[in-house]
XYZ file of C-alpha atoms in Angstrom:
282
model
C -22.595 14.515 -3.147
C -21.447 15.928 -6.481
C -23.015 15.386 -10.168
C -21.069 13.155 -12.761
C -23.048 14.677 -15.416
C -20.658 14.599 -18.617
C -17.755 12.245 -17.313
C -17.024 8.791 -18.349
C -19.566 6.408 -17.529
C -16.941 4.211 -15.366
C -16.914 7.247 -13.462
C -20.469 7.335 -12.917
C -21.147 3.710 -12.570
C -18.338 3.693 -9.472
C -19.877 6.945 -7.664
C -23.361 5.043 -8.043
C -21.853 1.754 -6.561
C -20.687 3.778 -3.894
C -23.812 5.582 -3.236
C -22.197 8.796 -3.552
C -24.816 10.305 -6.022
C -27.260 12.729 -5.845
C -30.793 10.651 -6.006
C -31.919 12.365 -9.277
C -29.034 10.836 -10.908
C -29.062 7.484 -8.922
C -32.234 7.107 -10.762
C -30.954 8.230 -13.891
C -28.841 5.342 -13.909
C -30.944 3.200 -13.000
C -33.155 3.912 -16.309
C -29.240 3.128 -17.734
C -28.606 -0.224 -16.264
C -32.068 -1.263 -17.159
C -31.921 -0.542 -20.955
C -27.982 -0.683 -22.100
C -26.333 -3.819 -21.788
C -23.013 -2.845 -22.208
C -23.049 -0.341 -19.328
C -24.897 -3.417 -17.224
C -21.651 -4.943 -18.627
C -19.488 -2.409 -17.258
C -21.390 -2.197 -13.636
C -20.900 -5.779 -13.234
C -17.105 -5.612 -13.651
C -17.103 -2.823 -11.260
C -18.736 -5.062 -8.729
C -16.153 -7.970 -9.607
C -13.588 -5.586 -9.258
C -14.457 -4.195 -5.598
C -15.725 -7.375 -4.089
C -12.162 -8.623 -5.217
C -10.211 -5.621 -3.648
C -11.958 -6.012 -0.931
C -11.091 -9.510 -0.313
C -7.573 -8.691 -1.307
C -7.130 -5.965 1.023
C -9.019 -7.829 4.441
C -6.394 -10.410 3.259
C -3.013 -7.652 3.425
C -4.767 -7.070 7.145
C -4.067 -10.084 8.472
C -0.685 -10.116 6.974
C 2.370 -9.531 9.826
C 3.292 -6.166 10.142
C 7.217 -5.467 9.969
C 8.203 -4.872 13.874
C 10.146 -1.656 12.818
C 6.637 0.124 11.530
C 5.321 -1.055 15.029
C 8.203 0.621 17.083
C 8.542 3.801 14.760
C 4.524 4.161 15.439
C 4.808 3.925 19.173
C 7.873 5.745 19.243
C 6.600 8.694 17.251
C 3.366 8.864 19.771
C 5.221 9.147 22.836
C 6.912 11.579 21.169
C 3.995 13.485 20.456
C 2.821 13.112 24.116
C 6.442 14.361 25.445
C 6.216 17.617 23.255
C 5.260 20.871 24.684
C 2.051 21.865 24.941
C 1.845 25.875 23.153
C -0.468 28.273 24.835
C -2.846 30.428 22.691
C -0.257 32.951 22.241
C 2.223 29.982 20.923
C -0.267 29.502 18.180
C 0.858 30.449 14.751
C -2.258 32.137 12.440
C -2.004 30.815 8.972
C -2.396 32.283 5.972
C -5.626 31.680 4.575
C -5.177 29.835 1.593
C -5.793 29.793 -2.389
C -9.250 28.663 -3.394
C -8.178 25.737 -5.771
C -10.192 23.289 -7.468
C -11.922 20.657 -5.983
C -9.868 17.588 -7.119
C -12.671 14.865 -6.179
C -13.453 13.751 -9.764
C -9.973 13.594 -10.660
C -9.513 11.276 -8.468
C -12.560 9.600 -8.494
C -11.828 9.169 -12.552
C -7.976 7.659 -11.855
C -9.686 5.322 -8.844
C -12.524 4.158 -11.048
C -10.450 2.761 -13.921
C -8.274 0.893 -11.518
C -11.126 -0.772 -10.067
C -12.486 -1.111 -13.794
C -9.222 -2.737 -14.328
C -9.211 -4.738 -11.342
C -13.015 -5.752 -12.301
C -11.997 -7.233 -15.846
C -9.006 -9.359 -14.655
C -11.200 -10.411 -11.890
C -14.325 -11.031 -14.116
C -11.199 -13.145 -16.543
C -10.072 -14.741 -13.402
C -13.746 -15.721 -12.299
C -15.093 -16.724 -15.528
C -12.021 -19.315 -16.560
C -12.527 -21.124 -13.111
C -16.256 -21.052 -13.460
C -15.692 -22.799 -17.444
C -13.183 -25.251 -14.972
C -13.741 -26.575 -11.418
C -16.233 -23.757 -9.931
C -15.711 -20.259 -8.083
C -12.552 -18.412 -7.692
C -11.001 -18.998 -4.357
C -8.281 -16.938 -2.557
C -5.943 -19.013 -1.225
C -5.011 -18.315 2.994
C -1.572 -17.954 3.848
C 0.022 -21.300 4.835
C 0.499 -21.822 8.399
C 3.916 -22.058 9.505
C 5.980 -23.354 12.513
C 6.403 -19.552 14.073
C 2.484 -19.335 13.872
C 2.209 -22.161 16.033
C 5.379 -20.853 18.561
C 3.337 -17.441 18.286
C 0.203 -19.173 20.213
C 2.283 -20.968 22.331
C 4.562 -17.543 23.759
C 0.354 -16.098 23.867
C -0.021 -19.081 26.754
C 2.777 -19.996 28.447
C 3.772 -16.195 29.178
C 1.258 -15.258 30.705
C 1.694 -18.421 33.372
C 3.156 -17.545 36.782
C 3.234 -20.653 38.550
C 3.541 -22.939 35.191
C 5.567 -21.223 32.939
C 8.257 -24.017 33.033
C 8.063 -27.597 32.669
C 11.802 -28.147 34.172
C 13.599 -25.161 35.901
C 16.030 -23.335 35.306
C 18.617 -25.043 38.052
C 18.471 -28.226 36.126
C 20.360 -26.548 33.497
C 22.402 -29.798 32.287
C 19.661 -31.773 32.184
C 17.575 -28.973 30.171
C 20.032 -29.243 27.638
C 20.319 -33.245 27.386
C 16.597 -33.508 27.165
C 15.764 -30.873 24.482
C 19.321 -31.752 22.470
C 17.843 -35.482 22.326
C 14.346 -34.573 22.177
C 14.450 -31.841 18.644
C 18.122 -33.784 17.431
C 19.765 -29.995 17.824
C 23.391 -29.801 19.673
C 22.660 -26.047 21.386
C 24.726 -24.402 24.572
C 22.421 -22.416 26.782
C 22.490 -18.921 26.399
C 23.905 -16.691 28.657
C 21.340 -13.258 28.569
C 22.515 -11.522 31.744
C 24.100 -8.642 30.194
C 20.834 -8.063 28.245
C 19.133 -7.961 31.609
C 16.853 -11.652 31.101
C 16.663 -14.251 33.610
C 16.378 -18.276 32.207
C 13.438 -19.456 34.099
C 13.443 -22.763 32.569
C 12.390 -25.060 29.477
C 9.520 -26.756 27.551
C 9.171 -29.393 25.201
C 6.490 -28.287 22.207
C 5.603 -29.336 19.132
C 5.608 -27.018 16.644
C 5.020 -27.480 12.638
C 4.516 -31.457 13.388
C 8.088 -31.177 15.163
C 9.335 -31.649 18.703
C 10.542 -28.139 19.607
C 12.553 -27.097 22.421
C 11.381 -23.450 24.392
C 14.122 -21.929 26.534
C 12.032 -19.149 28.436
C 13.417 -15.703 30.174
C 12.022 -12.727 32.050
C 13.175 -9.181 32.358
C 13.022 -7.058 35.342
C 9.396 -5.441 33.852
C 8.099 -9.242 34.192
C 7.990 -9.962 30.694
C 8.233 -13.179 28.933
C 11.331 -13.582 26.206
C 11.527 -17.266 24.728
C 14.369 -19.225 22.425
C 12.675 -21.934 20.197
C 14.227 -24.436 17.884
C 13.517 -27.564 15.943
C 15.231 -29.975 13.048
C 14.769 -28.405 9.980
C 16.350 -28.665 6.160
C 19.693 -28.234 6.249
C 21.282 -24.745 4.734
C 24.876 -24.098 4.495
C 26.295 -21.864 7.267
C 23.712 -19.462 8.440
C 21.056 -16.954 7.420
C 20.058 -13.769 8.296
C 17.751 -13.119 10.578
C 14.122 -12.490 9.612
C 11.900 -9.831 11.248
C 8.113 -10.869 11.735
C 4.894 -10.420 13.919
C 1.747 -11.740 15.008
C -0.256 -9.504 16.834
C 1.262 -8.065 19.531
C 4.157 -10.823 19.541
C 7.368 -10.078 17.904
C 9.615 -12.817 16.381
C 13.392 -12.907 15.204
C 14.059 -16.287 13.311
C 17.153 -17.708 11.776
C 18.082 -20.809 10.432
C 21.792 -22.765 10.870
C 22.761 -25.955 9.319
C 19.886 -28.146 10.244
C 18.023 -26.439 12.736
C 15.463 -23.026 12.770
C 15.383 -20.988 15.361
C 13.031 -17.771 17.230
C 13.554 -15.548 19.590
C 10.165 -13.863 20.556
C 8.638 -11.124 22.484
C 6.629 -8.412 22.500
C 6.763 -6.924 19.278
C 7.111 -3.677 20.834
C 10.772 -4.289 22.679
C 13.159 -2.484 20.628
C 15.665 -4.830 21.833
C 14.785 -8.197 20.766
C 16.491 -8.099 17.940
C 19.510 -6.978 19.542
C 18.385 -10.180 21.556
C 18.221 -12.425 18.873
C 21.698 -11.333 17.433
C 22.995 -12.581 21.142
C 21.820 -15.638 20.776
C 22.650 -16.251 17.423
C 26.061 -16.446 18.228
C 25.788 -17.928 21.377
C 23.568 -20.908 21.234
């Protein structure tokens, strides 16, 4: 633990929320708090501030992560686990470097007025809601229709015997059924040449609509689905949209008045490649 004995008291008031003063001066600051209000002022802003970036941030966790991060990640550890090991000869001896400064307090000094920042608008935010209806609340991120075909692909793949409520050699009927049931003309696509087998269909409901779930395996036994429902109509077709939940990757799309999905595991660097098939195909 380092002394903030002659910086800014923001700076000292941060290191002594974060316990990361000596105890001489933890008490020192203490005598502080107790007899100057405006540095009781300042503390209190500092605790608005980090209880709010804290909220903020467990918030950007639960966010989907783009499937490309995902892949690179995985991609660049098997790399590291394919390269060659060096012996102790193979080992390069650095130099041994400069002594340089210790930037802690630097950075400490730049992290502290963010969060001193951060603590006023938050304090702002806090106190014109309290003057109003009551506490600040952070809103959650609306549920959509891909959350509820992500927890549905978390079942159903994992069934052996059930993965299908019709099979996959009642192919016409599969598509009179689900084209009646969701009100979306579709031809059933053809995934062969990207190594799937159609196993069969389901009938879900998904965002308070009937949804239709076209489900194929690849030769490693995994589970690859097509969903679509009614949705507003858009003029011609978008572009397809990367997400994930968890370990489930999903490649949606919408055209004239219907959405669709691919999904799979997020990890598959070809279900995009996937979805792009069956964008034109279905």
């Amino acid at each position: 633990m380092e002394s903030t004995q002659g910086l800014p008291i923001e700076v000292r008031l941060s290191a002594y929320l974060d316990g990361q003063l000596p105890q001489a001066e933890m008490n020192e600051i203490d005598d502080i708090l107790a007899q100057n209000d405006d540095a009781r002022g300042v503390f209190e802003k500092l605790k608005l501030g980090s209880e709010f970036g804290a909220r903020a941030f467990d918030r950007m966790l639960q966010e989907p992560i783009p499937l490309d991060l995902v892949r690179n990640i995985k991609e660049a550890r098997t790399s590291e686990d394919d390269a060659p090991k060096l012996g102790i000869a193979g080992i390069p001896v650095a130099a041994t470097p400069a002594p340089r400064r210790s930037t802690f307090w630097p950075q400490a000094l730049a992290a502290s007025l963010a969060i001193f920042m951060a603590g006023g608008v938050a304090g702002y935010l806090i106190s014109e809601q309290q003057d109003s209806d009551g506490p600040i609340q952070i809103a959650a991120a609306p549920r959509t229709w891909l959350d509820d075909i992500a927890d549905y692909h978390r079942i159903y793949a994992r069934q052996t015997r059930h993965l299908v409520e019709v099979p996959a050699s009642d192919k016409d009927h599969i598509v009179e059924w689900l084209s009646a049931s969701t009100g979306v003309a579709f031809t059933l696509p053809d995934l062969t040449a990207q190594n799937l087998t159609f196993e069969g269909a389901r009938l879900l409901v998904a965002g308070g609509k009937p949804t239709a779930q076209l489900l194929y395996r690849d030769a490693e036994n995994e589970i690859f689905a097509i969903c679509f429902l009614q949705s507003d109509p858009v003029e011609g077709k978008t572009a397809l949209a990367e997400s994930m939940r968890n370990d489930i990757g999903l490649v949606s799309w919408q055209r004239g008045n219907a959405s669709f999905v691919v999904v799979g595991p997020s990890a598959d660097p070809n279900l995009e490649r996937i979805a792009e098939v069956v964008s034109t195909s279905i």
